Coordinates of C-alpha atoms in Angstrom, one line a residue:
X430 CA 110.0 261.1 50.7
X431 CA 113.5 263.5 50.4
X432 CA 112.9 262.2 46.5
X433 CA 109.5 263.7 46.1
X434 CA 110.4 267.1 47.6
X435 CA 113.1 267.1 45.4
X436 CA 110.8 266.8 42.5
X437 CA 108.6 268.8 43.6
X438 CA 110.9 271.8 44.7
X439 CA 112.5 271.2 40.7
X440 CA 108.9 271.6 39.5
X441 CA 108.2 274.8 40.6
X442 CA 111.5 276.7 40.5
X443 CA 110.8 275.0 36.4
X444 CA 107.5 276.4 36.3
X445 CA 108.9 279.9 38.0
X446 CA 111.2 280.2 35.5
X447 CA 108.8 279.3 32.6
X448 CA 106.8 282.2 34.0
X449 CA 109.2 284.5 34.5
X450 CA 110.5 284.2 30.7
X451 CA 107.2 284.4 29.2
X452 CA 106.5 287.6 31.3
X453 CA 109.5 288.9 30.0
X454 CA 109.0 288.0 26.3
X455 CA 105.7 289.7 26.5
X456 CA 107.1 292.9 28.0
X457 CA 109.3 293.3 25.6
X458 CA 107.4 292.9 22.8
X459 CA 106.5 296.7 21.5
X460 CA 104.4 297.9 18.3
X461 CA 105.0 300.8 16.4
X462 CA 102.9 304.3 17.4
X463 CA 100.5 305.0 15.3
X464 CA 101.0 308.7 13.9
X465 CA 97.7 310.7 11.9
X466 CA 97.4 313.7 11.1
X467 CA 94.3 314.1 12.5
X468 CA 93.0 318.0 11.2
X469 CA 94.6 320.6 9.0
X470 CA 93.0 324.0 8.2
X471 CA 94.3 326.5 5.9
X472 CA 92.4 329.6 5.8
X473 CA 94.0 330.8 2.4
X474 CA 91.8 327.9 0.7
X475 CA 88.7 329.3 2.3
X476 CA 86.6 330.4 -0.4
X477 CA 84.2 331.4 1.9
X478 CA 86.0 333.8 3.8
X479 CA 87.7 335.9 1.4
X480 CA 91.0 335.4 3.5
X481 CA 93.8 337.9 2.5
X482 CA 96.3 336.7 -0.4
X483 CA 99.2 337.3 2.3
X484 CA 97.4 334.9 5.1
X485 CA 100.0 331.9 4.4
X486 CA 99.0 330.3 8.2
X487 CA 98.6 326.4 8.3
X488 CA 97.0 324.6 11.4
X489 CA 97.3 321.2 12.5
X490 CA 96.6 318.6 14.3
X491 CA 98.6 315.3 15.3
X492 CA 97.2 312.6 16.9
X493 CA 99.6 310.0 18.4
X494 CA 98.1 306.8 19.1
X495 CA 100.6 304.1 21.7
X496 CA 98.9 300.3 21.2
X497 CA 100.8 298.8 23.8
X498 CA 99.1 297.7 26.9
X499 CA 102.0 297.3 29.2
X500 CA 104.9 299.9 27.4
X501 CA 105.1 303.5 27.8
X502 CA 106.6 305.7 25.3
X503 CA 109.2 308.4 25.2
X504 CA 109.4 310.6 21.9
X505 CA 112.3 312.9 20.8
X506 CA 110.6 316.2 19.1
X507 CA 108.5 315.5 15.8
X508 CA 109.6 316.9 13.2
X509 CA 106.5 317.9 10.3
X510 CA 107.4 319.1 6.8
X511 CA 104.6 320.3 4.5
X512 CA 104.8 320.9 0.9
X513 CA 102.3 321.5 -2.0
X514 CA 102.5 319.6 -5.3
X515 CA 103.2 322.0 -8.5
X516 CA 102.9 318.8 -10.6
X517 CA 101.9 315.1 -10.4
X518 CA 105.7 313.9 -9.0
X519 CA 107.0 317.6 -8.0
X520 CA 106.5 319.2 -3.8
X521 CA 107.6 322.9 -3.0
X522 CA 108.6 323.5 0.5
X523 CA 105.8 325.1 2.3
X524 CA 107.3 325.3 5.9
X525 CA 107.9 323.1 9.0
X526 CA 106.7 322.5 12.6
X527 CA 107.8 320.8 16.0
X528 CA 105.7 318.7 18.5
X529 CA 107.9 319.0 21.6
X530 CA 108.6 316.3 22.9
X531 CA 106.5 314.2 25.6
X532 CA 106.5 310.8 27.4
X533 CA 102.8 309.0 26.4
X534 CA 101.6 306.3 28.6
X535 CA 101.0 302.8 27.4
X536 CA 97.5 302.5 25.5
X537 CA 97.2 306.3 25.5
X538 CA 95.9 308.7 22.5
X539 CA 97.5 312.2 22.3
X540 CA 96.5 315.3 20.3
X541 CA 98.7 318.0 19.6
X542 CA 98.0 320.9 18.1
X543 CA 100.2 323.2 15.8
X544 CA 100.6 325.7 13.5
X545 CA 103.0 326.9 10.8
X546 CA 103.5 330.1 8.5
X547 CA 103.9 328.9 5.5
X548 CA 106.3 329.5 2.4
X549 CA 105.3 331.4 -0.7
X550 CA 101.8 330.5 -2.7
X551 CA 99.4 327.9 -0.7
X552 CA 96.6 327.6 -3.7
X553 CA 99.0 325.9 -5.9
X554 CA 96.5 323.8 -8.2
X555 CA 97.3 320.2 -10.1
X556 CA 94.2 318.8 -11.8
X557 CA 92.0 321.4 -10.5
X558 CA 93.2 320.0 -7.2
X559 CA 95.0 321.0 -4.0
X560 CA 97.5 318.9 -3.0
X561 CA 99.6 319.0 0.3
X562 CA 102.5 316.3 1.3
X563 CA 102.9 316.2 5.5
X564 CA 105.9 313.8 6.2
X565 CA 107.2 313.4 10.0
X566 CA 110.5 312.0 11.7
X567 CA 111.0 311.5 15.4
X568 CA 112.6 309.1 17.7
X569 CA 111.0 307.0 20.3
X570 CA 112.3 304.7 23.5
X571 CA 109.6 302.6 24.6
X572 CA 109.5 301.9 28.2
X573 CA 109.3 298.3 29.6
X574 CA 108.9 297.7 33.0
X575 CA 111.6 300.2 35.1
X576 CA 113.7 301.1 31.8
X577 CA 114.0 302.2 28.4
X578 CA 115.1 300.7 25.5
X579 CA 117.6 302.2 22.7
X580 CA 116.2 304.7 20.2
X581 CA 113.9 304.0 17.0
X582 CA 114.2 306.3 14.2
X583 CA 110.3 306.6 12.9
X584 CA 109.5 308.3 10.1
X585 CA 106.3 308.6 7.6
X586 CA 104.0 310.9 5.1
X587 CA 100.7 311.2 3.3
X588 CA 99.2 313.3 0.6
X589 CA 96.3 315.6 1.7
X590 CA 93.7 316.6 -0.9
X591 CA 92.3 320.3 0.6
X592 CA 88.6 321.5 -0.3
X593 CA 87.7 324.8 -0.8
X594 CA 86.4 325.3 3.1
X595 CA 90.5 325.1 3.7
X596 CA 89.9 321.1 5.1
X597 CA 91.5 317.6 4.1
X598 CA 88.8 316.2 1.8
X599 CA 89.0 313.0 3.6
X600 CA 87.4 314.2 7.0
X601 CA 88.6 311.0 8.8
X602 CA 92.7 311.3 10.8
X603 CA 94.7 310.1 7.7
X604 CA 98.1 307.9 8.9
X605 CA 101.5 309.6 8.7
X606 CA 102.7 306.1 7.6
X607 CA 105.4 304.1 5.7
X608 CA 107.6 305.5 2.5
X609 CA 104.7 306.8 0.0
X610 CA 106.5 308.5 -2.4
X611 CA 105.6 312.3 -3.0
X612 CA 103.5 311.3 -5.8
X613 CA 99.9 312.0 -7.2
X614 CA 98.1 308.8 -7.7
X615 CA 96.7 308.6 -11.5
X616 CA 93.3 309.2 -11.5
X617 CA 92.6 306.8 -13.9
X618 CA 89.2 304.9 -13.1
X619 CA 90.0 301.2 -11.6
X620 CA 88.5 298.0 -13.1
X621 CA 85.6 297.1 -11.4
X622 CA 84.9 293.3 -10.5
X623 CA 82.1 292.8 -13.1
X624 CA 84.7 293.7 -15.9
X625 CA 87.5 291.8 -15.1
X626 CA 84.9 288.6 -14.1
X627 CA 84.1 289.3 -18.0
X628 CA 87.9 289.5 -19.4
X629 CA 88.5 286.0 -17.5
X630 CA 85.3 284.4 -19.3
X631 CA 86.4 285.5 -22.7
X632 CA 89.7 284.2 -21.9
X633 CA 88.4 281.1 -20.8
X634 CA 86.0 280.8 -23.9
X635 CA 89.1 281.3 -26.4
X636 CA 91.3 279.0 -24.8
X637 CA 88.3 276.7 -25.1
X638 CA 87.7 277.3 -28.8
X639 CA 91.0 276.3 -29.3
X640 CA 91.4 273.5 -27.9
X641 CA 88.4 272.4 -29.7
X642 CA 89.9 273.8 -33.1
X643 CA 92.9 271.6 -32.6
X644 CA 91.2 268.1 -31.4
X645 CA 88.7 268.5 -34.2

């Protein structure tokens, strides 16, 4: 009888401990934030306003986006950068912001807004296009449970393609993400799937041919 509560009482502190480590694994395991920059508006690329050659103003806005369920997080200041290209692999400093910083809560969105004067001409054109470069880099300490963990350096950019009503082309928040360089895609037209179907077949059919050239 002693011998079963023995096994039993070794059972449970087993499981407990089982428990306890997977709890812990799960806590600490943290994703990245999500940074986009979620509006921009330059009123100097208004067309439609007939805004003053000296109105050099950028606005912004960031939205920061915390995926875990269970971790808060704590972010140092964001630092932005904007630029314009002058050619297809060439930025000019345009001026830079701050998003003070803030503790989000875990699963939280957060939009902050911000503006910028910025440096020298804001129409530069490459293609017959307007091309900004945003890039950010901050410092987070996620929060598990009671504490916080060390710091992570994050950091990220996208190119911004403006319209002539002062807006991103692409309406949708674009993702201040990963280490794009600061360089105009080609816009050189992409193989569609019907064409490269059709170089595979004539491939295929030559090969074919000459395997029959050399058994005949």
């Amino acid at each position: 009888m002693a011998q079963d509560n023995c096994c039993t009482r070794c059972t449970a502190f087993i499981v407990t401990i089982g428990l306890t480590a997977l709890f812990l694994w799960l806590s600490m395991r943290v994703d990245e934030p999500h940074l986009y920059l979620d509006k921009i508006y330059v009123p100097a690329l208004n067309k439609t306003l007939n805004p003053s050659p000296g109105n050099t103003t950028i606005l912004f806005t960031v939205r920061l986006v915390n995926r875990n369920k269970d971790n808060g997080i704590k972010y140092d200041d964001v630092h932005l950068t904007f630029k314009v290209f002058v050619s297809n692999n060439t930025t000019r400093p345009l001026g830079n912001a701050t998003v003070d910083r803030f503790y989000q809560g875990h699963n939280k969105k957060a939009f902050k807004h911000g503006s910028l004067n910025g440096g020298g001409n804001l129409t530069v054109t490459v293609s017959g296009k307007v091309v900004y470069r945003v890039d950010f880099t901050t410092a987070i300490k996620y929060k598990i449970v009671w504490w916080y963990t060390k710091r992570h350096l994050l950091w990220g950019g996208v190119n911004v393609e403006m319209n002539d009503s002062g807006l991103k082309v692409n309406r949708k928040p674009v993702r201040l993400g990963g280490k794009n360089p600061e360089v105009i895609p080609s816009s050189a037209p992409e193989s569609r799937g019907c064409y490269r179907a059709l170089v595979t077949f004539f491939v295929a059919a030559f090969v074919l041919l000459l395997d029959v050239h050399r058994f005949s």
